[in-house]
């Protein structure tokens, strides 16, 4: 393998990794990129109406349900085609990935039905007044059902939070101009780098120096609280050979805090009147997991009652989380791997076990490539056509992509709720809990300060 | 009915890699190629290679007893287990007198169902 320290025989890619076509990242990219390509091609060559009809939106309503029913009866096939299309795509992917396709399809169908009811309820002005918007409704509904009822196993087959959120993130890439990524990327990386480093080392030192925990455990906790949540704990835990029990505890803490943050961050950001871009950046540095972060950013959007198409909070969140934090998990994993075989084992580089520099690529979240590819593709399309046609394409074609992204996120939020079983999470113990919580206490204000003061000007200007 | 409560938060696969060929640093350490090149140096290299393969075989015996399974590809032996954690496997190897630089460990965690 390229980058392996050994100078003898080439090492093949580790068989510990799933084959490319068996990964959710791969299928999230394939489905989303083909969808974007299909929408774009049909927009310019004909047949776009098929996708446009599928882009079902639920109107706001108060006491009179007729507004909603009129919207559905105006385009009765829209919702059927939408769910049928995604059912086919996801089921095909599920088959290749080795899921039970029948169970998956049945489950996804039910998930779609629930998502309609949740979206309709979340569009109600009365519920909105109580801040019960679609993201929170989906999350709370899922958590109540998931924690108090015994779900059938066939339904659990379709609850694939990561699959849906990754598909949504790649779709998100299409709506984020690559020029914005290029201009915001370094700033997002800087801000995220500061917050991630400070939080990681705060948790690590709290865990090891204050509470006497194993350094591997400290690093795994630190990665979960600073880099990218569960994925961070898994990547760094694997790289530094942390114990399974320690990784499980770190994940439990990430999940619990991620859910708490979905409830707190959007409400606080909205109530203190943060600008959407600033709020998104703060959520991007303070949320622990992608799926949870999107829930928080979408919830902020809903609370702030931003007009349709105003994606500033979600865009800022995505730049901060995906570009600023997720991309670097491989480097953190490599750092942890080197530290684990040298410093933590008190051995010199020449005595220590060899570290595989391929860690950087192996732990890299591959769906990020799809996110960039989608952004580059639509940016090139817009740049290569007449400006008027370009704005029409942005509004119409990418508007459809946004609507699809909205549905994938609603399925994500429902899945977060259904799958967050608090009693199933490992008992973390007070020491890891305290170490992680100290990290949260540092992370949230630091992210707030950087987003609202140091880099505020940029985030306020994001479009 | 199988429910999520019974599923683990993470699963893992421990993989230990053994190179059957010599590393350049082993050859350099043994100072094989110093002086005039001759058949004696090649024999010395062969002895080093025999020693290396013997060491790998001994490590494999130890891991086989712990339930590891093996595969080989291009002179690299992969020992894999989803039952023995990486730190345990390393501990066993070191306690048996093997050195850190004689093997390489890869540990892959996979999130359990439902984890964010």
XYZ file of C-alpha atoms in Angstrom:
579
model
C 0.000 0.000 0.000
C 1.290 3.412 -0.878
C 2.643 5.184 2.102
C 3.318 2.125 4.195
C 6.516 2.502 6.111
C 7.717 -0.956 5.213
C 10.183 -1.154 2.413
C 9.635 -4.805 1.512
C 6.653 -6.287 -0.260
C 3.778 -3.983 -1.187
C 0.903 -4.376 1.243
C -2.476 -4.898 -0.334
C -5.437 -2.840 0.790
C -6.511 -4.212 4.150
C -9.227 -6.763 3.961
C -10.729 -5.246 7.047
C -12.366 -2.660 4.824
C -15.608 -3.476 3.076
C -15.412 -3.741 -0.720
C -16.128 -0.457 -2.473
C -19.558 -1.488 -3.737
C -20.652 -2.705 -0.297
C -20.265 0.684 1.318
C -23.043 3.142 2.063
C -20.723 5.964 1.043
C -20.421 4.501 -2.439
C -24.152 4.142 -2.940
C -24.941 7.527 -1.450
C -22.584 9.004 -4.041
C -23.908 6.919 -6.940
C -27.563 7.639 -6.213
C -27.133 11.339 -5.527
C -24.748 12.024 -8.403
C -26.897 10.126 -10.915
C -29.927 12.003 -9.662
C -28.171 15.340 -10.088
C -26.963 14.325 -13.549
C -30.453 13.115 -14.510
C -32.072 16.328 -13.354
C -29.495 18.411 -15.214
C -29.706 16.444 -18.465
C -33.495 16.431 -18.522
C -33.564 20.127 -17.654
C -31.717 20.955 -20.853
C -32.959 18.190 -23.127
C -36.526 17.555 -21.979
C -38.218 15.274 -19.481
C -37.488 17.524 -16.497
C -41.192 17.494 -15.640
C -40.722 13.950 -14.299
C -38.368 15.181 -11.572
C -40.246 18.432 -11.036
C -43.452 16.534 -10.316
C -41.576 14.419 -7.790
C -40.347 17.483 -5.904
C -43.275 17.508 -3.515
C -43.478 20.310 -0.972
C -46.003 20.582 1.807
C -47.534 24.047 2.214
C -47.924 25.777 5.567
C -51.389 25.415 7.026
C -53.251 26.327 10.188
C -56.799 25.148 10.872
C -57.793 24.452 7.332
C -56.365 21.150 6.157
C -57.834 21.742 2.710
C -54.706 23.677 1.732
C -52.632 20.537 2.233
C -55.130 18.195 0.615
C -55.451 20.557 -2.341
C -51.690 20.520 -2.748
C -51.602 16.716 -2.792
C -54.632 16.353 -5.072
C -53.117 18.845 -7.511
C -50.188 16.481 -8.021
C -51.389 13.085 -6.770
C -48.676 11.105 -8.519
C -45.884 13.329 -7.201
C -45.539 11.790 -3.778
C -46.014 8.263 -5.172
C -43.333 8.792 -7.801
C -41.010 10.406 -5.258
C -41.197 7.504 -2.844
C -41.248 4.911 -5.637
C -38.120 6.411 -7.151
C -36.147 6.486 -3.911
C -37.536 3.076 -2.940
C -36.126 1.613 -6.150
C -32.765 3.373 -5.844
C -32.233 2.569 -2.179
C -33.485 -1.005 -2.550
C -31.090 -1.660 -5.438
C -28.272 -0.312 -3.281
C -29.507 -2.343 -0.327
C -29.355 -5.518 -2.416
C -25.734 -4.935 -3.417
C -24.782 -3.966 0.128
C -26.249 -7.213 1.387
C -29.217 -5.904 3.321
C -32.425 -7.911 3.401
C -34.100 -6.163 0.457
C -37.681 -7.191 1.235
C -37.405 -5.965 4.792
C -35.551 -2.856 3.705
C -38.149 -1.963 1.071
C -41.050 -2.534 3.456
C -39.334 -0.470 6.121
C -38.436 2.361 3.772
C -42.008 2.456 2.510
C -43.285 2.867 6.068
C -40.585 5.462 6.750
C -41.821 7.412 3.723
C -45.407 7.301 4.942
C -44.374 8.506 8.390
C -42.256 11.236 6.815
C -45.339 12.573 5.018
C -47.329 12.755 8.250
C -44.420 14.363 10.075
C -43.844 16.906 7.294
C -47.543 17.763 7.172
C -47.618 18.146 10.962
C -44.387 20.159 10.904
C -45.968 22.545 8.393
C -48.779 23.378 10.768
C -48.591 26.959 12.012
C -49.963 26.046 15.450
C -47.205 23.468 16.020
C -44.633 25.825 14.525
C -45.608 28.367 17.151
C -44.434 25.830 19.755
C -41.179 25.359 17.790
C -42.291 21.864 16.781
C -40.889 21.996 13.284
C -40.355 18.977 11.053
C -36.785 18.113 12.200
C -37.668 18.122 15.895
C -41.020 16.447 15.317
C -39.315 13.661 13.347
C -36.678 13.249 16.026
C -39.062 13.328 18.978
C -41.638 11.081 17.306
C -38.920 8.567 16.444
C -37.429 8.659 19.928
C -40.767 8.162 21.645
C -41.668 5.208 19.435
C -38.140 3.760 19.405
C -37.687 3.969 23.163
C -41.152 2.957 24.315
C -42.316 0.468 21.697
C -40.695 -2.667 20.389
C -40.167 -2.133 16.695
C -40.345 -5.169 14.420
C -37.005 -6.291 13.045
C -38.111 -5.775 9.427
C -38.679 -2.106 10.172
C -35.220 -1.745 11.659
C -33.676 -2.891 8.372
C -34.599 0.395 6.710
C -33.456 2.659 9.528
C -30.152 3.653 7.965
C -29.360 7.101 9.293
C -25.900 7.293 7.757
C -27.062 6.159 4.319
C -29.763 8.805 4.084
C -27.693 11.628 5.496
C -24.771 10.886 3.181
C -27.124 10.899 0.196
C -28.448 14.239 1.439
C -24.938 15.640 1.882
C -23.966 14.750 -1.701
C -27.196 16.387 -2.908
C -26.248 19.353 -0.739
C -22.991 19.608 -2.672
C -24.936 20.353 -5.865
C -26.502 23.411 -4.292
C -23.266 24.762 -2.876
C -21.186 26.525 -5.541
C -17.638 25.251 -5.675
C -16.442 28.844 -5.621
C -18.089 29.231 -2.210
C -16.399 26.067 -0.995
C -13.062 27.312 -2.274
C -13.447 30.724 -0.691
C -14.959 29.521 2.583
C -13.006 26.296 2.803
C -9.764 27.676 4.255
C -11.660 29.801 6.769
C -13.904 26.908 7.743
C -10.854 24.687 8.074
C -9.125 27.278 10.247
C -12.094 27.756 12.550
C -12.864 24.052 12.683
C -9.187 23.280 13.173
C -8.944 25.626 16.158
C -12.097 24.281 17.784
C -11.297 20.637 17.012
C -7.730 20.900 18.311
C -8.658 22.743 21.497
C -11.582 20.411 22.202
C -9.639 17.247 21.372
C -6.769 18.094 23.682
C -9.122 19.381 26.400
C -10.969 16.066 26.451
C -7.752 14.088 26.089
C -5.993 15.848 28.966
C -9.110 15.852 31.134
C -9.484 12.123 30.529
C -5.848 11.204 31.081
C -4.556 13.769 33.573
C -7.658 14.584 35.604
C -9.372 11.230 35.566
C -6.487 8.869 34.908
C -8.035 7.169 31.905
C -6.005 5.275 29.323
C -4.584 7.632 26.652
C -6.211 5.576 23.881
C -9.546 5.997 25.574
C -8.846 9.702 26.011
C -8.059 10.075 22.317
C -11.179 8.164 21.314
C -13.315 10.371 23.530
C -11.538 13.461 22.220
C -12.111 12.474 18.606
C -15.811 11.915 19.250
C -16.166 15.289 20.920
C -14.127 17.296 18.470
C -13.565 15.828 15.029
C -16.613 14.081 13.715
C -18.618 12.304 16.355
C -19.115 8.576 16.009
C -17.025 8.447 12.836
C -14.221 10.249 14.672
C -14.316 7.834 17.612
C -14.360 4.859 15.272
C -11.504 6.156 13.126
C -9.247 7.285 15.959
C -10.220 4.355 18.197
C -9.227 1.981 15.417
C -6.048 3.830 14.580
C -4.791 3.905 18.177
C -6.083 0.383 18.953
C -8.476 1.487 21.661
C -10.490 -1.222 23.353
C -13.938 -2.028 22.032
C -15.510 -1.109 25.358
C -13.852 2.307 25.231
C -15.031 2.990 21.679
C -18.551 1.937 22.684
C -18.529 4.321 25.630
C -17.247 7.182 23.487
C -19.982 6.557 20.917
C -22.634 6.482 23.627
C -21.499 9.871 24.878
C -21.403 11.281 21.350
C -24.952 10.114 20.637
C -26.355 11.431 23.913
C -24.672 14.833 23.534
C -25.525 15.056 19.838
C -29.211 14.600 20.614
C -29.046 17.130 23.469
C -27.383 19.620 21.120
C -30.091 19.194 18.463
C -32.551 20.407 21.097
C -30.420 23.237 22.491
C -28.325 24.843 19.723
C -31.079 25.888 17.262
C -33.273 27.293 20.023
C -30.431 29.300 21.550
C -29.153 30.466 18.163
C -32.623 31.612 17.191
C -33.530 33.212 20.521
C -30.345 35.268 20.735
C -30.929 36.391 17.168
C -27.914 34.945 15.419
C -27.689 35.497 11.685
C -28.321 32.279 9.707
C -24.733 31.958 8.470
C -23.330 32.562 11.959
C -25.804 30.108 13.490
C -24.858 27.476 10.921
C -21.162 27.965 11.587
C -21.687 27.689 15.341
C -23.737 24.528 14.927
C -21.034 23.252 12.589
C -18.357 23.589 15.251
C -20.502 22.482 18.171
C -22.545 19.534 16.929
C -20.895 16.152 17.139
C -22.379 14.191 14.246
C -23.302 15.062 10.672
C -26.859 13.777 10.867
C -27.496 15.497 14.188
C -25.925 18.697 12.898
C -28.129 18.792 9.840
C -31.123 18.270 12.120
C -29.997 21.231 14.232
C -29.287 23.462 11.224
C -32.619 22.605 9.579
C -34.388 23.152 12.881
C -32.772 26.592 13.146
C -33.934 27.321 9.578
C -37.450 26.381 10.527
C -37.403 28.350 13.799
C -36.047 31.438 12.064
C -38.833 31.038 9.518
C -36.426 31.723 6.693
C -37.978 31.983 3.247
C -37.877 28.920 1.018
C -34.491 28.665 -0.623
C -32.647 30.515 2.122
C -30.048 27.918 2.929
C -27.452 30.064 4.667
C -27.488 28.186 7.974
C -27.317 24.773 6.325
C -24.598 25.938 3.936
C -22.467 27.384 6.733
C -23.002 24.238 8.768
C -21.971 22.059 5.829
C -18.846 24.093 5.150
C -17.824 23.923 8.777
C -18.669 20.279 9.408
C -18.028 18.500 6.124
C -15.251 20.679 4.717
C -13.740 21.927 7.967
C -13.972 18.824 10.150
C -14.945 15.558 8.440
C -12.229 15.777 5.804
C -9.468 15.685 8.388
C -10.441 12.589 10.288
C -7.750 10.602 8.461
C -5.001 12.967 9.608
C -6.214 12.785 13.199
C -6.275 9.010 12.920
C -2.683 8.988 11.675
C -1.605 11.267 14.518
C -3.304 8.967 17.034
C -1.724 5.911 15.412
C 1.770 7.398 15.667
C 1.236 8.572 19.244
C -0.168 5.206 20.271
C 2.859 3.174 19.177
C 5.460 5.683 20.300
C 4.593 8.087 23.098
C 1.881 6.019 24.765
C 3.951 2.842 24.595
C 7.110 4.756 25.544
C 9.015 3.600 22.488
C 11.108 5.425 19.940
C 10.115 5.521 16.277
C 12.865 3.023 15.455
C 11.620 0.559 18.064
C 7.922 1.055 17.605
C 5.463 -0.870 15.526
C 5.216 0.416 11.978
C 2.402 2.825 11.240
C 0.608 2.667 7.945
C 0.344 6.126 6.397
C -2.541 4.723 4.373
C -4.575 5.430 7.539
C -5.180 8.909 6.128
C -6.987 7.601 3.073
C -8.535 4.546 4.697
C -10.257 6.674 7.357
C -11.207 9.449 4.938
C -15.011 9.709 4.622
C -15.458 8.858 0.942
C -18.874 10.488 0.556
C -17.074 13.836 0.826
C -15.712 13.126 -2.664
C -19.307 12.902 -3.906
C -20.095 16.169 -2.152
C -17.231 17.918 -3.979
C -18.032 16.206 -7.283
C -21.642 17.400 -7.103
C -20.544 20.941 -6.335
C -17.966 21.021 -9.137
C -20.456 19.546 -11.611
C -23.231 22.085 -11.054
C -20.756 24.968 -10.803
C -19.300 24.004 -14.194
C -22.777 23.657 -15.683
C -23.753 27.131 -14.508
C -20.447 28.635 -15.625
C -20.719 27.138 -19.081
C -24.179 28.450 -19.976
C -25.785 31.815 -20.488
C -26.152 33.671 -17.129
C -29.928 33.930 -17.501
C -30.219 30.236 -18.214
C -27.813 29.641 -15.364
C -30.051 31.404 -12.865
C -33.080 29.561 -14.184
C -31.183 26.281 -13.786
C -30.203 27.247 -10.226
C -33.755 28.103 -9.327
C -35.606 25.271 -11.050
C -33.277 22.307 -11.361
C -31.321 22.880 -8.163
C -34.597 23.769 -6.430
C -35.715 20.214 -7.181
C -32.413 18.883 -5.817
C -33.019 20.896 -2.629
C -36.469 19.399 -2.226
C -35.085 15.872 -2.593
C -32.373 16.747 -0.104
C -35.098 17.893 2.299
C -36.809 14.502 2.098
C -33.574 12.577 2.630
C -32.933 14.685 5.707
C -36.429 14.049 7.033
C -35.804 10.286 6.702
C -32.483 10.885 8.459
C -34.096 12.718 11.362
C -36.719 10.026 11.753
C -33.994 7.384 11.757
C -32.016 9.271 14.402
C -35.130 9.215 16.571
C -36.038 5.583 15.924
C -32.512 4.318 16.461
C -31.451 6.356 19.485
C -32.237 3.829 22.188
C -30.985 5.377 25.357
C -31.150 2.140 27.303
C -29.056 0.410 24.644
C -26.221 2.875 24.942
C -23.359 1.662 27.062
C -23.088 2.960 30.585
C -20.194 5.313 30.129
C -19.183 5.857 33.736
C -18.757 9.215 35.358
C -15.086 9.770 34.459
C -15.492 9.536 30.669
C -18.738 11.451 30.975
C -17.031 14.258 32.866
C -14.062 14.360 30.483
C -16.392 14.580 27.500
C -18.586 17.156 29.214
C -15.575 19.357 29.977
C -14.883 19.222 26.249
C -18.437 20.294 25.505
C -18.109 23.167 27.985
C -15.027 24.383 26.116
C -16.226 23.558 22.589
C -19.589 25.304 22.587
C -18.472 28.764 23.855
C -15.292 28.650 21.760
C -17.300 27.828 18.625
C -19.734 30.572 19.541
C -16.941 33.123 20.028
C -15.217 32.255 16.760
C -18.492 32.233 14.810
C -19.957 35.387 16.289
C -16.842 37.511 16.807
C -13.658 36.385 15.069
C -15.132 35.097 11.817
C -18.566 36.689 12.125
C -18.124 38.982 9.157
C -17.570 36.138 6.795
C -20.421 33.952 8.088
C -22.817 36.893 8.051
C -22.021 37.418 4.403
C -22.591 33.859 3.287
C -25.274 33.493 0.640
C -37.484 -11.018 17.263
C -34.047 -9.478 16.937
C -34.047 -5.908 18.130
C -31.496 -3.152 18.230
C -31.100 -3.418 21.979
C -29.255 -6.692 21.498
C -26.915 -5.341 18.841
C -23.440 -4.099 19.745
C -22.557 -0.425 19.512
C -19.500 -1.340 17.481
C -18.011 -4.437 15.957
C -14.359 -4.831 15.141
C -11.905 -6.730 13.036
C -8.330 -7.060 14.181
C -5.806 -7.679 11.447
C -2.137 -8.395 11.978
C 0.155 -8.135 9.006
C 3.390 -10.065 8.592
C 5.775 -9.321 5.768
C 7.546 -12.447 4.634
C 10.206 -10.387 2.926
C 12.911 -8.503 4.733
C 12.717 -4.819 5.383
C 15.549 -2.723 4.045
C 16.375 -1.639 7.580
C 16.844 -5.300 8.637
C 19.270 -5.760 5.767
C 21.042 -2.530 6.623
C 21.221 -3.479 10.305
C 22.847 -6.776 9.418
C 25.361 -4.864 7.308
C 25.173 -7.580 4.658
C 26.336 -5.605 1.697
C 29.376 -4.021 3.260
C 32.646 -4.820 1.547
C 33.072 -6.813 -1.647
C 29.939 -8.541 -2.866
C 30.213 -12.312 -2.794
C 28.264 -15.511 -2.338
C 28.744 -15.392 1.416
C 26.697 -12.261 1.628
C 23.876 -13.855 -0.336
C 23.958 -16.861 2.002
C 23.832 -14.485 4.937
C 20.790 -12.831 3.371
C 19.188 -16.271 2.964
C 19.801 -16.978 6.650
C 18.155 -13.712 7.554
C 15.174 -14.569 5.380
C 14.890 -18.011 6.947
C 15.014 -16.454 10.365
C 12.301 -13.997 9.345
C 9.965 -16.655 7.977
C 10.528 -18.780 11.108
C 9.578 -15.819 13.269
C 6.457 -15.193 11.208
C 5.486 -18.860 11.448
C 5.943 -18.746 15.217
C 3.746 -15.650 15.467
C 1.152 -17.374 13.307
C 1.164 -20.406 15.611
C 0.574 -18.157 18.565
C -2.279 -16.317 16.870
C -3.796 -19.507 15.469
C -4.136 -20.739 19.031
C -6.092 -17.557 19.765
C -8.460 -18.241 16.872
C -6.992 -16.030 14.161
C -7.527 -16.989 10.533
C -4.923 -16.430 7.827
C -4.704 -15.288 4.268
C -1.673 -14.589 2.173
C -1.247 -12.196 -0.696
C 2.003 -11.265 -2.410
C 4.267 -12.447 0.409
C 2.215 -10.740 3.059
C 0.354 -12.831 5.633
C -2.831 -11.389 7.072
C -4.061 -12.755 10.407
C -7.642 -11.744 11.083
C -9.963 -12.079 14.054
C -13.223 -10.545 15.188
C -12.864 -12.146 18.602
C -9.464 -10.975 19.811
C -8.982 -7.265 20.313
C -5.932 -5.572 18.855
C -4.399 -4.674 22.214
C -4.782 -8.271 23.411
C -3.163 -9.657 20.276
C -0.258 -7.238 20.587
C 0.154 -8.071 24.258
C 0.358 -11.791 23.423
C 2.953 -11.220 20.734
C 5.133 -9.005 22.926
C 4.856 -11.354 25.898
C 6.021 -14.179 23.649
C 9.180 -12.210 22.922
C 8.358 -10.771 19.524
C 9.270 -7.183 18.736
C 6.962 -4.355 17.664
C 8.645 -4.040 14.295
C 7.993 -7.655 13.378
C 4.304 -7.059 12.761
C 1.822 -4.362 11.912
C -1.665 -4.092 13.356
C -4.757 -2.723 11.661
C -7.914 -2.360 13.682
C -11.173 -1.539 11.958
C -14.238 -0.633 13.968
C -17.641 -0.621 12.328
C -20.522 1.259 13.870
C -23.378 -0.887 15.061
C -26.844 -0.493 13.697
C -28.443 2.812 14.532
C -25.358 4.699 15.663
C -25.281 8.251 14.292
